[in-house]
CSV table of C-alpha atoms and ligand atoms in Angstrom, one decimal:
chain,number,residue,atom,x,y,z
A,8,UNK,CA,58.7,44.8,2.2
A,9,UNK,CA,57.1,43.2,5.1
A,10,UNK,CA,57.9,43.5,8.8
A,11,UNK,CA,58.9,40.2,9.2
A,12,UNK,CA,61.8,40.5,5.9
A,13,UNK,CA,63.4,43.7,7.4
A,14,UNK,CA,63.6,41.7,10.5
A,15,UNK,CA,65.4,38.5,9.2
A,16,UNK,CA,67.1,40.7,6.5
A,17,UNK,CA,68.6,43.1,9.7
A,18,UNK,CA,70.9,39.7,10.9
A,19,UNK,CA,70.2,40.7,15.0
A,20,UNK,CA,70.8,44.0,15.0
A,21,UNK,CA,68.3,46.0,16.4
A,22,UNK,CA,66.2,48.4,13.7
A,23,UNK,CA,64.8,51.9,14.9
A,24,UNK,CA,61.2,52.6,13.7
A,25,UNK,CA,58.9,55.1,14.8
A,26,UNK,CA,55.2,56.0,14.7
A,27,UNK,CA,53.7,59.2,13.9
A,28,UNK,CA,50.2,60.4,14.3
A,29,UNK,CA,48.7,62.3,11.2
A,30,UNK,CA,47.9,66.1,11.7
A,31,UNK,CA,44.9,67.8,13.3
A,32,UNK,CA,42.5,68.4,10.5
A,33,UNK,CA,43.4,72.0,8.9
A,34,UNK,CA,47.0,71.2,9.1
A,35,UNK,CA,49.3,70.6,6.3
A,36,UNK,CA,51.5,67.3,5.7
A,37,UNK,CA,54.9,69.7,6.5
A,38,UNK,CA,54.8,69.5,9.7
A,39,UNK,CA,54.9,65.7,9.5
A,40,UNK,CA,57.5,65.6,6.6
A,41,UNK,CA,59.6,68.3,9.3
A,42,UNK,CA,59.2,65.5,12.0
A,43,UNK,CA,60.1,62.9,9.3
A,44,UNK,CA,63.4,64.2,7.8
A,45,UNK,CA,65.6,64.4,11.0
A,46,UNK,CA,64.7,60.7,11.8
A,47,UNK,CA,65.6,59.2,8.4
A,48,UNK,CA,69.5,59.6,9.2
A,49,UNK,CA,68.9,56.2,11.5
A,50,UNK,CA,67.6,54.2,8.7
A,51,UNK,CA,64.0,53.3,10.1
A,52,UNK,CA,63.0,50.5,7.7
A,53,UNK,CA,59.4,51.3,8.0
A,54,UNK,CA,57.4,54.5,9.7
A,55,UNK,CA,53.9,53.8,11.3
A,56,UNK,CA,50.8,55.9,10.8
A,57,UNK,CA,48.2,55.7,13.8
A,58,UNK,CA,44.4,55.7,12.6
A,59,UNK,CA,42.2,58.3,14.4
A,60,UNK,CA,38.4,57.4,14.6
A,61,UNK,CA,35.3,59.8,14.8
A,62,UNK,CA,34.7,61.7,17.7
A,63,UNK,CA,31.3,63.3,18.7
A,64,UNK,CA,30.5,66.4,20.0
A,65,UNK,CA,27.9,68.6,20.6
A,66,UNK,CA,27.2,71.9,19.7
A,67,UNK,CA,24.8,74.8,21.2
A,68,UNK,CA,22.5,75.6,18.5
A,69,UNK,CA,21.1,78.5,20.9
A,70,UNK,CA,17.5,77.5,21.6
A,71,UNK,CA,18.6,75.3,24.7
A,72,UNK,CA,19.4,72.9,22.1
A,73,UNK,CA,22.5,70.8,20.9
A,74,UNK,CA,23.3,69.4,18.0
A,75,UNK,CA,25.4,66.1,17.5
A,76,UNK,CA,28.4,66.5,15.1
A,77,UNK,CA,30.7,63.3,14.3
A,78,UNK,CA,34.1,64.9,13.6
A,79,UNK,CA,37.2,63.5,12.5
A,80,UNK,CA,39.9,65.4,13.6
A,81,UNK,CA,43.2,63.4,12.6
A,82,UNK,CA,41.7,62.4,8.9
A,83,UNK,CA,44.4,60.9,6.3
A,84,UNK,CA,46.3,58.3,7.4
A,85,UNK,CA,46.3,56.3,4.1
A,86,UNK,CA,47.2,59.8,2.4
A,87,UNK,CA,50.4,60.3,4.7
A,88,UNK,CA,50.8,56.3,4.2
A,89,UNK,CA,51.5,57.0,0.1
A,90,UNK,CA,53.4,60.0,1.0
A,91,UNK,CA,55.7,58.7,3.1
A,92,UNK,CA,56.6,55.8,0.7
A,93,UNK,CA,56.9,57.9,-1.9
A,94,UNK,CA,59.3,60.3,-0.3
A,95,UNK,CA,61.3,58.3,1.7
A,96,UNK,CA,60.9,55.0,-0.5
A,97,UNK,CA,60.4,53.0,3.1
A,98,UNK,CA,57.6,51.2,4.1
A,99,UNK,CA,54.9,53.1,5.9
A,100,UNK,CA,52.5,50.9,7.9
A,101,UNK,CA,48.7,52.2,8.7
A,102,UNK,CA,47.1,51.4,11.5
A,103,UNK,CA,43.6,50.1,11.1
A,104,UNK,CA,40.6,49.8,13.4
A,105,UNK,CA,37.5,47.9,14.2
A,106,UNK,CA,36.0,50.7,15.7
A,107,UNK,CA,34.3,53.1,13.3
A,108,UNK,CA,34.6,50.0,10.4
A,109,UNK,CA,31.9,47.7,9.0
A,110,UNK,CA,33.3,44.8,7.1
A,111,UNK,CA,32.8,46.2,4.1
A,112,UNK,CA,34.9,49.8,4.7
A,113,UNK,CA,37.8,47.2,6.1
A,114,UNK,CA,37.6,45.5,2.4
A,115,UNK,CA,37.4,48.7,0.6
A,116,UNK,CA,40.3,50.2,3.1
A,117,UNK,CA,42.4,47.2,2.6
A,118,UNK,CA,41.9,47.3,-1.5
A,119,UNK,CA,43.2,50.7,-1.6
A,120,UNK,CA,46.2,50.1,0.7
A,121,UNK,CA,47.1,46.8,-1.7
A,122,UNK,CA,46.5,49.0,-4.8
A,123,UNK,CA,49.0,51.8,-3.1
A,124,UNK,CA,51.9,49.1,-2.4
A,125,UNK,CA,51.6,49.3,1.4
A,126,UNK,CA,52.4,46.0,2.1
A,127,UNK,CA,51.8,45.8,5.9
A,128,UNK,CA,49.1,46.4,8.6
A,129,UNK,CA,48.7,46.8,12.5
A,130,UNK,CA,45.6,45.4,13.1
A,131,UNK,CA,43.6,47.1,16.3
A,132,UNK,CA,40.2,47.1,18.2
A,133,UNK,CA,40.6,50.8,18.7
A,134,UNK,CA,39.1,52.6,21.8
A,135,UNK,CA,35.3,52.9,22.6
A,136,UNK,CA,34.5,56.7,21.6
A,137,UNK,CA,34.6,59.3,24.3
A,138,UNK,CA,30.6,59.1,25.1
A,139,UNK,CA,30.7,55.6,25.6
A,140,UNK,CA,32.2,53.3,28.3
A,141,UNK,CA,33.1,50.4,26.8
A,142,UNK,CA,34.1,49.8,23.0
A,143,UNK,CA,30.9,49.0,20.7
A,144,UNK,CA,31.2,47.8,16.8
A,145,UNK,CA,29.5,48.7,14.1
A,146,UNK,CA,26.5,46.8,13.7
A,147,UNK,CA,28.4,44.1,10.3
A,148,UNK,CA,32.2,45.2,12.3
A,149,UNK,CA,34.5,43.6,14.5
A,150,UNK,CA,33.7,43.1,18.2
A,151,UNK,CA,37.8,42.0,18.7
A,152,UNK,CA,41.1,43.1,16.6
A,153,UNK,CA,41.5,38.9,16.1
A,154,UNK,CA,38.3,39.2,14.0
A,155,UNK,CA,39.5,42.0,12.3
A,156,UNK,CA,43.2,39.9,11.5
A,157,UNK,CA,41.3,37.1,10.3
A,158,UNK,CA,39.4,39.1,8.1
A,159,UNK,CA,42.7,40.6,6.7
A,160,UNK,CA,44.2,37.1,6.6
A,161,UNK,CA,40.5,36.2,4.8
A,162,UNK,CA,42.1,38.5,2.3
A,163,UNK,CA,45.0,37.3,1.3
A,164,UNK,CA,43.8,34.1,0.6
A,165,UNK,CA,42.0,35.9,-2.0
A,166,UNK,CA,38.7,35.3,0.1
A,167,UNK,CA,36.1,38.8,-0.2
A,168,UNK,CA,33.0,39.3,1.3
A,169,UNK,CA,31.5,38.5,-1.6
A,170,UNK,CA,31.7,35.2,-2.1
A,171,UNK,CA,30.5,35.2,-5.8
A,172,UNK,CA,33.2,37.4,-7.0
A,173,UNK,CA,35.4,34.9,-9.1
A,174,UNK,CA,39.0,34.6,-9.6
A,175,UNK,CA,39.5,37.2,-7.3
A,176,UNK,CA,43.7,38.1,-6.4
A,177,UNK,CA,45.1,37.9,-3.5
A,178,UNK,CA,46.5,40.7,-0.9
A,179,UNK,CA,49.5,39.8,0.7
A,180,UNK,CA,49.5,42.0,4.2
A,181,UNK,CA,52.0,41.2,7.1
A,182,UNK,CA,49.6,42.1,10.1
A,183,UNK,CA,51.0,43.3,13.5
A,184,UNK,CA,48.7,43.5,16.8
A,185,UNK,CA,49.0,45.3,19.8
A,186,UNK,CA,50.9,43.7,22.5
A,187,UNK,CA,50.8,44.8,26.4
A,188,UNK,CA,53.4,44.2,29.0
A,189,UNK,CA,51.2,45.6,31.7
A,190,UNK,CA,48.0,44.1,30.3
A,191,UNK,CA,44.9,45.7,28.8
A,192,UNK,CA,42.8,47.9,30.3
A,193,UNK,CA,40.1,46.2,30.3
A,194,UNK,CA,41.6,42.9,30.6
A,195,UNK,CA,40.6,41.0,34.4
A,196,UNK,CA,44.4,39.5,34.1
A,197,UNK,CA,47.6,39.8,32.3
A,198,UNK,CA,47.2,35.8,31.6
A,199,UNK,CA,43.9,36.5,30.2
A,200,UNK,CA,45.5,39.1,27.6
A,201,UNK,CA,47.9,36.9,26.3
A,202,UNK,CA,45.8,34.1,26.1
A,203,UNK,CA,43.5,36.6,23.5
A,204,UNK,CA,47.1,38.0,22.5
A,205,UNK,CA,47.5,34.3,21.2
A,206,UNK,CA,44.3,34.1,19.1
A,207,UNK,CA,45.4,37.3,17.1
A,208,UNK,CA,48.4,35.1,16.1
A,209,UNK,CA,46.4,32.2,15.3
A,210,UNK,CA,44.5,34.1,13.1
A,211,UNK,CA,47.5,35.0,10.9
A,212,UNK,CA,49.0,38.1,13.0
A,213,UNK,CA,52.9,37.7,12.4
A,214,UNK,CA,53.9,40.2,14.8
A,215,UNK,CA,53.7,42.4,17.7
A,216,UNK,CA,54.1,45.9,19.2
A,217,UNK,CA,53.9,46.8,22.5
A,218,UNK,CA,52.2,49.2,24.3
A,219,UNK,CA,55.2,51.7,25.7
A,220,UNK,CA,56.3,50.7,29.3
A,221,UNK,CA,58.7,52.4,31.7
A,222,UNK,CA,60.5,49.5,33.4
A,223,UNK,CA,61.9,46.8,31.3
A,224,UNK,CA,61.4,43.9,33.3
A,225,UNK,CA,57.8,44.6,32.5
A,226,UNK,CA,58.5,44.1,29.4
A,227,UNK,CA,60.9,41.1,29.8
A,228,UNK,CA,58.2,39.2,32.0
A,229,UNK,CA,55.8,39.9,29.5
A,230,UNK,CA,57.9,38.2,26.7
A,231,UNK,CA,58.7,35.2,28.7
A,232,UNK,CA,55.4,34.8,29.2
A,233,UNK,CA,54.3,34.8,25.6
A,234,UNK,CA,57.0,32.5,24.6
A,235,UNK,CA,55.6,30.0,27.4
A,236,UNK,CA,51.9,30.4,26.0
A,237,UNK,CA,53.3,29.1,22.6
A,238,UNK,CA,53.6,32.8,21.3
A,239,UNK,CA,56.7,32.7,18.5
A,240,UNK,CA,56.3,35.7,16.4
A,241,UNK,CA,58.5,38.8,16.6
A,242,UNK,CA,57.9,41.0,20.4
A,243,UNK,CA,58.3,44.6,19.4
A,244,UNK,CA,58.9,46.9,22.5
A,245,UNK,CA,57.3,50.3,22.1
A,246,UNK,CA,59.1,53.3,24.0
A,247,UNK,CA,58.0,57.1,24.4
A,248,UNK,CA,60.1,59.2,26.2
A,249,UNK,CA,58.5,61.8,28.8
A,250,UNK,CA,58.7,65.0,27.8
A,251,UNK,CA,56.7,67.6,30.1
A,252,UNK,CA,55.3,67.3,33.2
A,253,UNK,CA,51.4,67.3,32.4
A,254,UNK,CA,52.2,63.4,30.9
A,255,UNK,CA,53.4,62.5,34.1
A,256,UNK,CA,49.8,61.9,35.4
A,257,UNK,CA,48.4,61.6,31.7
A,258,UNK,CA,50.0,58.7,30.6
A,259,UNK,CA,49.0,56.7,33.6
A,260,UNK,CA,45.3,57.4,33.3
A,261,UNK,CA,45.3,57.2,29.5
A,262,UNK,CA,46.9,54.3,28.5
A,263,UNK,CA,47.6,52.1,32.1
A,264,UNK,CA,50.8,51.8,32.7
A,265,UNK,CA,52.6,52.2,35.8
A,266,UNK,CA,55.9,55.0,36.0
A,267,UNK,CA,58.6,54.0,38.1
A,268,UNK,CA,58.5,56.0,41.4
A,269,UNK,CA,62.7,57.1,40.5
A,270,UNK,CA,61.6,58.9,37.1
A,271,UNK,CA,58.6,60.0,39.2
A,272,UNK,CA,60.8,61.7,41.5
A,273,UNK,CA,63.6,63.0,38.6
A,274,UNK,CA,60.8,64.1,37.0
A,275,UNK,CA,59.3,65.9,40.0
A,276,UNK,CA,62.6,67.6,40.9
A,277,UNK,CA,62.2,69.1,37.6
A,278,UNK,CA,62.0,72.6,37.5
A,279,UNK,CA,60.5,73.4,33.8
A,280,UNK,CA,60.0,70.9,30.8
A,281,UNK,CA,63.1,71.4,29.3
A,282,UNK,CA,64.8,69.5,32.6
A,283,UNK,CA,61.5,67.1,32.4
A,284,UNK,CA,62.5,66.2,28.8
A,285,UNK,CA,65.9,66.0,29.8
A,286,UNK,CA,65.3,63.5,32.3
A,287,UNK,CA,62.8,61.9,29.3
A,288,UNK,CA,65.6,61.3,26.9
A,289,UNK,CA,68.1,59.9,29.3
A,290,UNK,CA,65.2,57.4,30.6
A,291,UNK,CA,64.5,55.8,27.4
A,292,UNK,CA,67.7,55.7,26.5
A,293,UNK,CA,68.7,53.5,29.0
A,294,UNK,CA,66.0,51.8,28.5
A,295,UNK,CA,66.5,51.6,24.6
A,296,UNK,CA,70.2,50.4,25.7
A,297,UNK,CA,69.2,47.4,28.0
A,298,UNK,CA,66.9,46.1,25.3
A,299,UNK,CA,69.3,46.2,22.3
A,300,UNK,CA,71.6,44.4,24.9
A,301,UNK,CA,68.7,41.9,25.3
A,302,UNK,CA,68.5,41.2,21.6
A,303,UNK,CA,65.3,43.2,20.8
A,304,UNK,CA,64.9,42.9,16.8
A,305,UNK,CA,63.0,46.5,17.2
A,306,UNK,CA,63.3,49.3,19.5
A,307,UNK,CA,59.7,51.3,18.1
A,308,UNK,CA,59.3,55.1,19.3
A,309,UNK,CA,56.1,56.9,20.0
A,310,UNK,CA,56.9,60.2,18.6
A,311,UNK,CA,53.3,61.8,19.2
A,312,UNK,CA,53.9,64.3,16.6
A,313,UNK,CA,57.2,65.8,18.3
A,314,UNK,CA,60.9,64.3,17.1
A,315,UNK,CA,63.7,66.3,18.6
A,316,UNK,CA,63.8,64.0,21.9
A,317,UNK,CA,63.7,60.7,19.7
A,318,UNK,CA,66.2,61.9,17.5
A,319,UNK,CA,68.3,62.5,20.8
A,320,UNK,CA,67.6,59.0,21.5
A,321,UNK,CA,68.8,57.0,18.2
A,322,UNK,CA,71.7,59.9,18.0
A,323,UNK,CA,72.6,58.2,22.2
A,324,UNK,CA,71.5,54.6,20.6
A,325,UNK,CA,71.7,54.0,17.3
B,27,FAD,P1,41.9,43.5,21.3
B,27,FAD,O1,43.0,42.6,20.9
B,27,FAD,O2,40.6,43.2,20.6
B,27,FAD,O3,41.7,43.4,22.8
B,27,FAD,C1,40.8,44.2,23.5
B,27,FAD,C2,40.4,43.6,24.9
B,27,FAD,O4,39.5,42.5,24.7
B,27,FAD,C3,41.6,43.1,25.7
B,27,FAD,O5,41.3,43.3,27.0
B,27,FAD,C4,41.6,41.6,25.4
B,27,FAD,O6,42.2,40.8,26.4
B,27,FAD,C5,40.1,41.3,25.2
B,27,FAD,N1,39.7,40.3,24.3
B,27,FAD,C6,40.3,40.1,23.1
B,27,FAD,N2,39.6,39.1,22.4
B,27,FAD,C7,38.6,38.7,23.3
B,27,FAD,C8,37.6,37.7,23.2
B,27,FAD,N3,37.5,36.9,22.1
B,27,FAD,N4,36.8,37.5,24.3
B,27,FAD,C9,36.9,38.3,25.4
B,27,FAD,N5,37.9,39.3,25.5
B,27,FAD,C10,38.7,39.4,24.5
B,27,FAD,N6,44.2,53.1,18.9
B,27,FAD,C11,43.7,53.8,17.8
B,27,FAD,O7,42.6,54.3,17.9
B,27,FAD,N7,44.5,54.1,16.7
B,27,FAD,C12,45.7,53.6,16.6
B,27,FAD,O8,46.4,53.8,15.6
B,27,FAD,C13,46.3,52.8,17.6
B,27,FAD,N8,47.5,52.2,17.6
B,27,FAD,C14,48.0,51.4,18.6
B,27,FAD,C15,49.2,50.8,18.5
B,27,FAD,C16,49.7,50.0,19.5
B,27,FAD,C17,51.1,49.4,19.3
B,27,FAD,C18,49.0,49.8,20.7
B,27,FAD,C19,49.5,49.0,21.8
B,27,FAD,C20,47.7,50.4,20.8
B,27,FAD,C21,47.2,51.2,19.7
B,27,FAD,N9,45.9,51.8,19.8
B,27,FAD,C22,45.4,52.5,18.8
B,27,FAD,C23,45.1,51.6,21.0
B,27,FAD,C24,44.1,50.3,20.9
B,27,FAD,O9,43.2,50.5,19.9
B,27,FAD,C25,43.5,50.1,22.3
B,27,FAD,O10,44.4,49.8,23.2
B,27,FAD,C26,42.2,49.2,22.3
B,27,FAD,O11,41.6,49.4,23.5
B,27,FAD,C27,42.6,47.7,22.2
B,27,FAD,O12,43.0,47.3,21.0
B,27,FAD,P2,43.5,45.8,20.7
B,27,FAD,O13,43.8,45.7,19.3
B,27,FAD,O14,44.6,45.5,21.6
B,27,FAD,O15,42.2,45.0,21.1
């Protein structure tokens, strides 16, 4: 079922819904079904699967030589994807990139995803990879996630690359896009962002999902300045809770986002990560309480491979 049906079908009340990453190559699918199974006692309509590009590295052959190696080391998200529907019969939603894609993968990925039943995609630039500065695309991909959306949306009007093939059927994806309260990285404003933000939704984006934040009324000044751009669809907020004290300068630095200086200091005060997640779980839930109490349709938890703290959450929440 798509996004947008659990959302009308759900009356107001707020849904929980998570996000998992898929496991370092060499792992098996156990320790994602073992972060799964707690969760499912709060009924998330859906479960998100995050899609990890290549990565390069170099290796010492030596001689004084190195040899470049593409690795992927979080392979199988459309794998997990079928998995998860067919264990949990819910919907599981893969992530897909421009980065890493030409047109034709995108078609070929989407085919697959149509043939398995998934019947919803978050559509995403991704990030440049780690030798590079700024993002580049493959030479026939996507320079911006809007192209990638219309592309998708190109799709389920039955339109393929190929513009010979005849009679062709139709996909029918709901597409989400990424959403940030404290604007893009690389973004000069946040005005700028949601003025991009807007052509993903002209393109046939239904809804969105927002990068995590720590102080709500980023969030809520974000939202009312969608809706005053014109933006309609569905807002999703995005929440991770903190849960040692290494992320404390990570998340910053990694994905821009500012932590308010009193869970700074709560944090600080901390004398091991078991206060620090502590201190985690009682943040978000707050937060998580002041945006059901807002009317949020989705409260959407970054689980980063770990559960127990989430599952604290919806048990406080949900
Ligand atoms: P875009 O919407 O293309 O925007 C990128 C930048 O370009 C923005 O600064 C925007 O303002 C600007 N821009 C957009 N269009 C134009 C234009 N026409 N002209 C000029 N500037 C423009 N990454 C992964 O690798 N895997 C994942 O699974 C993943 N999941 C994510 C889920 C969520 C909810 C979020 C918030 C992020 C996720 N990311 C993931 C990270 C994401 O790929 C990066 O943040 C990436 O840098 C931007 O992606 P985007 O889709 O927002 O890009």
């Amino acid at each position: 079922m798509k996004v947008t049906e659990h959302i009308e079908q759900a009356n107001g009340e707020t849904l929980f819904t998570f996000e998992i990453l898929p496991p370092l190559k060499g792992q098996d699918i156990k320790s994602i079904f073992d972060n799964i199974d707690p969760l499912m006692e709060y009924k998330p309509p859906f479960i998100d699967v995050t899609y990890h590009r290549e990565e390069y590295t170099f290796k010492e052959l030596g001689n004084g030589l190195l040899k470049k190696q593409v690795v992927k080391k979080r392979p199988g998200t459309v794998g997990i994807c079928a998995a998860i529907q067919n264990k949990y019969q819910v919907d599981a939603i893969p992530h897909i990139l421009c980065g890493g894609f030409t047109k034709e993968d995108t078609e070929n990925f989407l085919i697959d995803l149509d043939f398995l039943g998934i019947d919803n995609v978050v559509a995403l630039r991704g990030d440049a990879v780690k030798s590079e500065t700024y993002f580049k695309p493959e030479t026939e991909g996507h320079m911006y996630a809007s192209e990638l959306v219309s592309q998708i949306q190109d799709l389920n009007n039955g339109k393929y690359l190929d513009e010979e093939l005849q009679n062709s059927s139709q996909t029918n994806f709901c597409i989400g896009v990424a959403g940030y309260p404290e604007k893009h990285m690389e973004a000069p404003s946040l005005d700028s962002d949601i003025h991009f933000l807007k052509k993903k939704i002209k393109a046939g984006a239904e809804y969105i999902v927002t990068q995590m934040f720590f102080d709500n009324q980023k969030f809520f000044k974000f939202e009312e300045k969608c809706r005053k751009a014109g933006i309609t669809v569905p807002i999703i907020p995005g929440l991770k809770p903190i849960a040692t004290r290494k992320q404390l300068n990570m998340i910053p630095h990694r994905f821009h986002v500012d932590l308010p200086d009193d869970l700074i200091m709560n944090i600080v005060r901390c004398k091991d990560n078991k206060a620090i997640r502590q201190v985690g779980i009682e943040w978000c839930t707050q937060q998580s309480k002041e945006l059901i109490e807002a009317g949020v349709p989705i409260l959407h938890y970054y689980s980063m491979g770990r559960s127990s703290n989430i599952e604290a959450i919806a048990k406080a929440v949900f």
